[in-house]
Amino acid sequence: MLLLFVTTTAAVVAGCWPDGEPRPVFDERFEDCVECRWTVAYGGFEVVQTIHPAEHGLRFVAATEMSAALAVTIYDQFSDGMWLEYSTSCGGTPEISAAPGVSGWEVRVRLPTAGDGSPGEFQRVHANLPPIGQQDEWGTYPDVTLSRLIVSADPYEGGCVFDNLRLMVAEPDYGY
């Protein structure tokens, strides 16, 4: 047990992660003060209990758009393998796009709120982000910063819930 703690501490201090292991660069559990981390452009939501006791998620009560600040840098083309994942009792497929914004790239996610015939049963959803950044005139990929995550959704009368929203990146494997 002590060895595991020392190894984990060394990895964090050195800034290194195990090769090939995915890591979250944004992790929202919708606990405590959601409004402290998210800016609501329009609409509204309520924080509700999920199927796990003392755990919470979001239920949209109106057509809503909200955003959270990011500070994620993609350093080269080998790091451009990102995906979004979340838990939900809604059905449907999310729509994801990325475009340059004022201070970096903005990732837009439209959450589906269709009924899937199984209200109250959570499923894990994974969706890949589109390729971000372009080669420059020297054939290299300049660093790209993701500066904002923008989430939008419509309400669903069945009251489906979203939880555990994470933006993940796979660590590159530089073996040749």
PDB file of C-alpha atoms in Angstrom:
ATOM      1  CA  MET A   1       0.000   0.000   0.000  1.00  0.00           C
ATOM      2  CA  LEU A   2       2.806   2.403   0.858  1.00  0.00           C
ATOM      3  CA  LEU A   3       4.532   1.664  -2.446  1.00  0.00           C
ATOM      4  CA  LEU A   4       1.375   2.564  -4.384  1.00  0.00           C
ATOM      5  CA  PHE A   5       1.126   5.885  -2.544  1.00  0.00           C
ATOM      6  CA  VAL A   6       4.757   6.759  -3.243  1.00  0.00           C
ATOM      7  CA  THR A   7       4.427   5.819  -6.930  1.00  0.00           C
ATOM      8  CA  THR A   8       1.245   7.872  -7.318  1.00  0.00           C
ATOM      9  CA  THR A   9       2.772  10.861  -5.542  1.00  0.00           C
ATOM     10  CA  ALA A  10       5.896  10.731  -7.709  1.00  0.00           C
ATOM     11  CA  ALA A  11       3.796  10.651 -10.882  1.00  0.00           C
ATOM     12  CA  VAL A  12       1.818  13.709  -9.815  1.00  0.00           C
ATOM     13  CA  VAL A  13       4.846  15.693  -8.683  1.00  0.00           C
ATOM     14  CA  ALA A  14       6.802  14.886 -11.851  1.00  0.00           C
ATOM     15  CA  GLY A  15       3.801  15.653 -14.050  1.00  0.00           C
ATOM     16  CA  CYS A  16       3.968  12.177 -15.632  1.00  0.00           C
ATOM     17  CA  TRP A  17       1.124   9.767 -16.180  1.00  0.00           C
ATOM     18  CA  PRO A  18       1.424   6.133 -17.212  1.00  0.00           C
ATOM     19  CA  ASP A  19       1.642   5.696 -21.015  1.00  0.00           C
ATOM     20  CA  GLY A  20      -1.634   4.823 -22.670  1.00  0.00           C
ATOM     21  CA  GLU A  21      -3.803   5.552 -19.635  1.00  0.00           C
ATOM     22  CA  PRO A  22      -6.720   7.921 -20.274  1.00  0.00           C
ATOM     23  CA  ARG A  23      -6.987  10.828 -17.882  1.00  0.00           C
ATOM     24  CA  PRO A  24      -9.768  13.305 -17.173  1.00  0.00           C
ATOM     25  CA  VAL A  25      -8.982  16.936 -17.974  1.00  0.00           C
ATOM     26  CA  PHE A  26     -12.454  18.082 -16.885  1.00  0.00           C
ATOM     27  CA  ASP A  27     -14.594  16.246 -14.333  1.00  0.00           C
ATOM     28  CA  GLU A  28     -18.016  17.549 -13.236  1.00  0.00           C
ATOM     29  CA  ARG A  29     -20.113  15.588 -10.746  1.00  0.00           C
ATOM     30  CA  PHE A  30     -22.793  18.300 -10.253  1.00  0.00           C
ATOM     31  CA  GLU A  31     -22.342  18.390  -6.498  1.00  0.00           C
ATOM     32  CA  ASP A  32     -22.305  21.472  -4.256  1.00  0.00           C
ATOM     33  CA  CYS A  33     -22.550  24.852  -6.025  1.00  0.00           C
ATOM     34  CA  VAL A  34     -23.062  24.098  -9.727  1.00  0.00           C
ATOM     35  CA  GLU A  35     -23.611  27.811 -10.444  1.00  0.00           C
ATOM     36  CA  CYS A  36     -20.138  28.540  -9.029  1.00  0.00           C
ATOM     37  CA  ARG A  37     -18.522  26.554 -11.878  1.00  0.00           C
ATOM     38  CA  TRP A  38     -21.018  27.042 -14.720  1.00  0.00           C
ATOM     39  CA  THR A  39     -22.349  30.187 -16.386  1.00  0.00           C
ATOM     40  CA  VAL A  40     -25.931  29.834 -17.636  1.00  0.00           C
ATOM     41  CA  ALA A  41     -26.557  31.832 -20.844  1.00  0.00           C
ATOM     42  CA  TYR A  42     -30.271  30.977 -20.872  1.00  0.00           C
ATOM     43  CA  GLY A  43     -32.678  28.375 -19.556  1.00  0.00           C
ATOM     44  CA  GLY A  44     -32.466  26.488 -16.326  1.00  0.00           C
ATOM     45  CA  PHE A  45     -31.857  23.218 -14.579  1.00  0.00           C
ATOM     46  CA  GLU A  46     -32.400  21.649 -11.219  1.00  0.00           C
ATOM     47  CA  VAL A  47     -29.979  19.549  -9.235  1.00  0.00           C
ATOM     48  CA  VAL A  48     -31.666  16.237  -8.413  1.00  0.00           C
ATOM     49  CA  GLN A  49     -30.669  13.039  -6.656  1.00  0.00           C
ATOM     50  CA  THR A  50     -29.527  10.241  -8.971  1.00  0.00           C
ATOM     51  CA  ILE A  51     -30.030   6.518  -8.471  1.00  0.00           C
ATOM     52  CA  HIS A  52     -27.169   6.540  -5.946  1.00  0.00           C
ATOM     53  CA  PRO A  53     -27.941   7.915  -2.472  1.00  0.00           C
ATOM     54  CA  ALA A  54     -26.391  11.341  -1.812  1.00  0.00           C
ATOM     55  CA  GLU A  55     -25.263  11.660  -5.462  1.00  0.00           C
ATOM     56  CA  HIS A  56     -26.662  14.395  -7.695  1.00  0.00           C
ATOM     57  CA  GLY A  57     -27.124  15.167 -11.362  1.00  0.00           C
ATOM     58  CA  LEU A  58     -28.837  17.755 -13.577  1.00  0.00           C
ATOM     59  CA  ARG A  59     -32.342  17.757 -14.976  1.00  0.00           C
ATOM     60  CA  PHE A  60     -33.030  20.495 -17.519  1.00  0.00           C
ATOM     61  CA  VAL A  61     -36.307  22.385 -16.900  1.00  0.00           C
ATOM     62  CA  ALA A  62     -36.058  24.646 -19.976  1.00  0.00           C
ATOM     63  CA  ALA A  63     -34.005  24.854 -23.159  1.00  0.00           C
ATOM     64  CA  THR A  64     -30.610  25.606 -21.635  1.00  0.00           C
ATOM     65  CA  GLU A  65     -27.114  26.669 -22.624  1.00  0.00           C
ATOM     66  CA  MET A  66     -24.386  26.771 -20.001  1.00  0.00           C
ATOM     67  CA  SER A  67     -20.604  26.938 -20.122  1.00  0.00           C
ATOM     68  CA  ALA A  68     -17.577  26.178 -17.988  1.00  0.00           C
ATOM     69  CA  ALA A  69     -14.030  27.446 -18.370  1.00  0.00           C
ATOM     70  CA  LEU A  70     -11.334  25.004 -19.490  1.00  0.00           C
ATOM     71  CA  ALA A  71      -7.552  25.279 -19.522  1.00  0.00           C
ATOM     72  CA  VAL A  72      -6.517  22.221 -21.532  1.00  0.00           C
ATOM     73  CA  THR A  73      -3.553  22.350 -23.898  1.00  0.00           C
ATOM     74  CA  ILE A  74      -3.023  19.823 -26.682  1.00  0.00           C
ATOM     75  CA  TYR A  75       0.728  19.929 -27.270  1.00  0.00           C
ATOM     76  CA  ASP A  76       1.040  17.920 -30.473  1.00  0.00           C
ATOM     77  CA  GLN A  77      -0.884  15.800 -32.948  1.00  0.00           C
ATOM     78  CA  PHE A  78      -0.265  12.663 -30.871  1.00  0.00           C
ATOM     79  CA  SER A  79      -2.350  14.111 -28.000  1.00  0.00           C
ATOM     80  CA  ASP A  80      -5.413  14.739 -30.158  1.00  0.00           C
ATOM     81  CA  GLY A  81      -7.466  11.776 -28.993  1.00  0.00           C
ATOM     82  CA  MET A  82     -10.141  13.274 -26.759  1.00  0.00           C
ATOM     83  CA  TRP A  83     -13.622  12.162 -25.866  1.00  0.00           C
ATOM     84  CA  LEU A  84     -16.542  13.229 -23.720  1.00  0.00           C
ATOM     85  CA  GLU A  85     -18.300  10.818 -21.415  1.00  0.00           C
ATOM     86  CA  TYR A  86     -21.263  11.137 -19.078  1.00  0.00           C
ATOM     87  CA  SER A  87     -23.952   9.118 -17.310  1.00  0.00           C
ATOM     88  CA  THR A  88     -27.593   9.664 -18.193  1.00  0.00           C
ATOM     89  CA  SER A  89     -31.086   8.245 -18.051  1.00  0.00           C
ATOM     90  CA  CYS A  90     -31.811   9.919 -21.433  1.00  0.00           C
ATOM     91  CA  GLY A  91     -31.621   8.232 -24.812  1.00  0.00           C
ATOM     92  CA  GLY A  92     -30.089   9.597 -27.994  1.00  0.00           C
ATOM     93  CA  THR A  93     -26.660  10.587 -29.304  1.00  0.00           C
ATOM     94  CA  PRO A  94     -24.828  13.790 -28.329  1.00  0.00           C
ATOM     95  CA  GLU A  95     -23.668  16.273 -30.968  1.00  0.00           C
ATOM     96  CA  ILE A  96     -20.111  17.572 -30.452  1.00  0.00           C
ATOM     97  CA  SER A  97     -18.234  20.290 -32.325  1.00  0.00           C
ATOM     98  CA  ALA A  98     -15.158  22.417 -31.739  1.00  0.00           C
ATOM     99  CA  ALA A  99     -14.306  25.843 -33.135  1.00  0.00           C
ATOM    100  CA  PRO A 100     -11.838  28.636 -32.378  1.00  0.00           C
ATOM    101  CA  GLY A 101     -13.154  31.095 -29.805  1.00  0.00           C
ATOM    102  CA  VAL A 102     -11.878  34.343 -28.305  1.00  0.00           C
ATOM    103  CA  SER A 103      -9.179  32.842 -26.060  1.00  0.00           C
ATOM    104  CA  GLY A 104      -8.857  29.316 -27.469  1.00  0.00           C
ATOM    105  CA  TRP A 105     -10.974  26.537 -28.883  1.00  0.00           C
ATOM    106  CA  GLU A 106     -14.516  26.058 -27.617  1.00  0.00           C
ATOM    107  CA  VAL A 107     -16.054  22.600 -27.380  1.00  0.00           C
ATOM    108  CA  ARG A 108     -19.838  22.570 -27.897  1.00  0.00           C
ATOM    109  CA  VAL A 109     -21.968  19.653 -26.771  1.00  0.00           C
ATOM    110  CA  ARG A 110     -25.678  19.253 -27.428  1.00  0.00           C
ATOM    111  CA  LEU A 111     -27.011  16.660 -24.990  1.00  0.00           C
ATOM    112  CA  PRO A 112     -29.853  14.469 -26.241  1.00  0.00           C
ATOM    113  CA  THR A 113     -32.967  14.393 -24.097  1.00  0.00           C
ATOM    114  CA  ALA A 114     -35.080  11.814 -25.917  1.00  0.00           C
ATOM    115  CA  GLY A 115     -36.878   9.191 -23.913  1.00  0.00           C
ATOM    116  CA  ASP A 116     -35.253   5.789 -24.326  1.00  0.00           C
ATOM    117  CA  GLY A 117     -38.008   3.639 -22.847  1.00  0.00           C
ATOM    118  CA  SER A 118     -36.114   2.980 -19.630  1.00  0.00           C
ATOM    119  CA  PRO A 119     -36.595   5.966 -17.331  1.00  0.00           C
ATOM    120  CA  GLY A 120     -34.446   5.925 -14.245  1.00  0.00           C
ATOM    121  CA  GLU A 121     -31.850   3.498 -15.655  1.00  0.00           C
ATOM    122  CA  PHE A 122     -28.471   5.127 -16.177  1.00  0.00           C
ATOM    123  CA  GLN A 123     -26.149   4.374 -19.061  1.00  0.00           C
ATOM    124  CA  ARG A 124     -22.603   5.561 -19.790  1.00  0.00           C
ATOM    125  CA  VAL A 125     -22.243   7.554 -23.030  1.00  0.00           C
ATOM    126  CA  HIS A 126     -18.935   8.098 -24.860  1.00  0.00           C
ATOM    127  CA  ALA A 127     -18.493  10.494 -27.797  1.00  0.00           C
ATOM    128  CA  ASN A 128     -15.273  11.435 -29.616  1.00  0.00           C
ATOM    129  CA  LEU A 129     -14.340  15.059 -30.145  1.00  0.00           C
ATOM    130  CA  PRO A 130     -13.596  16.053 -33.735  1.00  0.00           C
ATOM    131  CA  PRO A 131      -9.940  16.637 -34.705  1.00  0.00           C
ATOM    132  CA  ILE A 132      -8.745  19.966 -33.339  1.00  0.00           C
ATOM    133  CA  GLY A 133      -6.001  22.135 -34.810  1.00  0.00           C
ATOM    134  CA  GLN A 134      -4.309  22.180 -38.176  1.00  0.00           C
ATOM    135  CA  GLN A 135      -0.821  21.711 -39.530  1.00  0.00           C
ATOM    136  CA  ASP A 136       1.163  24.888 -40.016  1.00  0.00           C
ATOM    137  CA  GLU A 137       3.324  25.686 -43.071  1.00  0.00           C
ATOM    138  CA  TRP A 138       6.266  23.709 -41.614  1.00  0.00           C
ATOM    139  CA  GLY A 139       4.226  20.520 -41.294  1.00  0.00           C
ATOM    140  CA  THR A 140       4.029  20.675 -37.513  1.00  0.00           C
ATOM    141  CA  TYR A 141       1.023  20.979 -35.263  1.00  0.00           C
ATOM    142  CA  PRO A 142       1.068  24.088 -33.070  1.00  0.00           C
ATOM    143  CA  ASP A 143      -0.223  23.839 -29.497  1.00  0.00           C
ATOM    144  CA  VAL A 144      -3.985  24.204 -29.141  1.00  0.00           C
ATOM    145  CA  THR A 145      -5.785  25.355 -25.990  1.00  0.00           C
ATOM    146  CA  LEU A 146      -9.352  24.364 -25.162  1.00  0.00           C
ATOM    147  CA  SER A 147     -10.779  27.330 -23.279  1.00  0.00           C
ATOM    148  CA  ARG A 148     -14.496  26.621 -22.853  1.00  0.00           C
ATOM    149  CA  LEU A 149     -16.990  23.761 -22.681  1.00  0.00           C
ATOM    150  CA  ILE A 150     -20.475  24.789 -23.784  1.00  0.00           C
ATOM    151  CA  VAL A 151     -23.355  22.412 -23.044  1.00  0.00           C
ATOM    152  CA  SER A 152     -26.900  22.801 -24.341  1.00  0.00           C
ATOM    153  CA  ALA A 153     -30.024  20.683 -23.895  1.00  0.00           C
ATOM    154  CA  ASP A 154     -33.794  20.822 -24.147  1.00  0.00           C
ATOM    155  CA  PRO A 155     -36.064  19.701 -21.318  1.00  0.00           C
ATOM    156  CA  TYR A 156     -37.622  16.256 -21.414  1.00  0.00           C
ATOM    157  CA  GLU A 157     -40.981  15.618 -19.811  1.00  0.00           C
ATOM    158  CA  GLY A 158     -39.787  12.267 -18.500  1.00  0.00           C
ATOM    159  CA  GLY A 159     -37.228  14.023 -16.331  1.00  0.00           C
ATOM    160  CA  CYS A 160     -34.035  12.356 -17.496  1.00  0.00           C
ATOM    161  CA  VAL A 161     -30.851  13.185 -15.593  1.00  0.00           C
ATOM    162  CA  PHE A 162     -27.200  13.881 -16.576  1.00  0.00           C
ATOM    163  CA  ASP A 163     -24.271  13.190 -14.283  1.00  0.00           C
ATOM    164  CA  ASN A 164     -20.508  12.532 -14.224  1.00  0.00           C
ATOM    165  CA  LEU A 165     -19.596  14.702 -17.225  1.00  0.00           C
ATOM    166  CA  ARG A 166     -15.906  14.218 -18.077  1.00  0.00           C
ATOM    167  CA  LEU A 167     -13.613  15.327 -20.871  1.00  0.00           C
ATOM    168  CA  MET A 168     -10.934  12.677 -21.326  1.00  0.00           C
ATOM    169  CA  VAL A 169      -7.611  12.529 -23.187  1.00  0.00           C
ATOM    170  CA  ALA A 170      -5.618   9.425 -24.000  1.00  0.00           C
ATOM    171  CA  GLU A 171      -1.949   9.717 -23.156  1.00  0.00           C
ATOM    172  CA  PRO A 172       0.189   9.279 -26.253  1.00  0.00           C
ATOM    173  CA  ASP A 173       2.499   6.320 -26.619  1.00  0.00           C
ATOM    174  CA  TYR A 174       5.723   7.632 -28.112  1.00  0.00           C
ATOM    175  CA  GLY A 175       7.248   4.182 -28.730  1.00  0.00           C
ATOM    176  CA  TYR A 176       8.809   3.864 -32.168  1.00  0.00           C
TER     177      TYR A 176
END
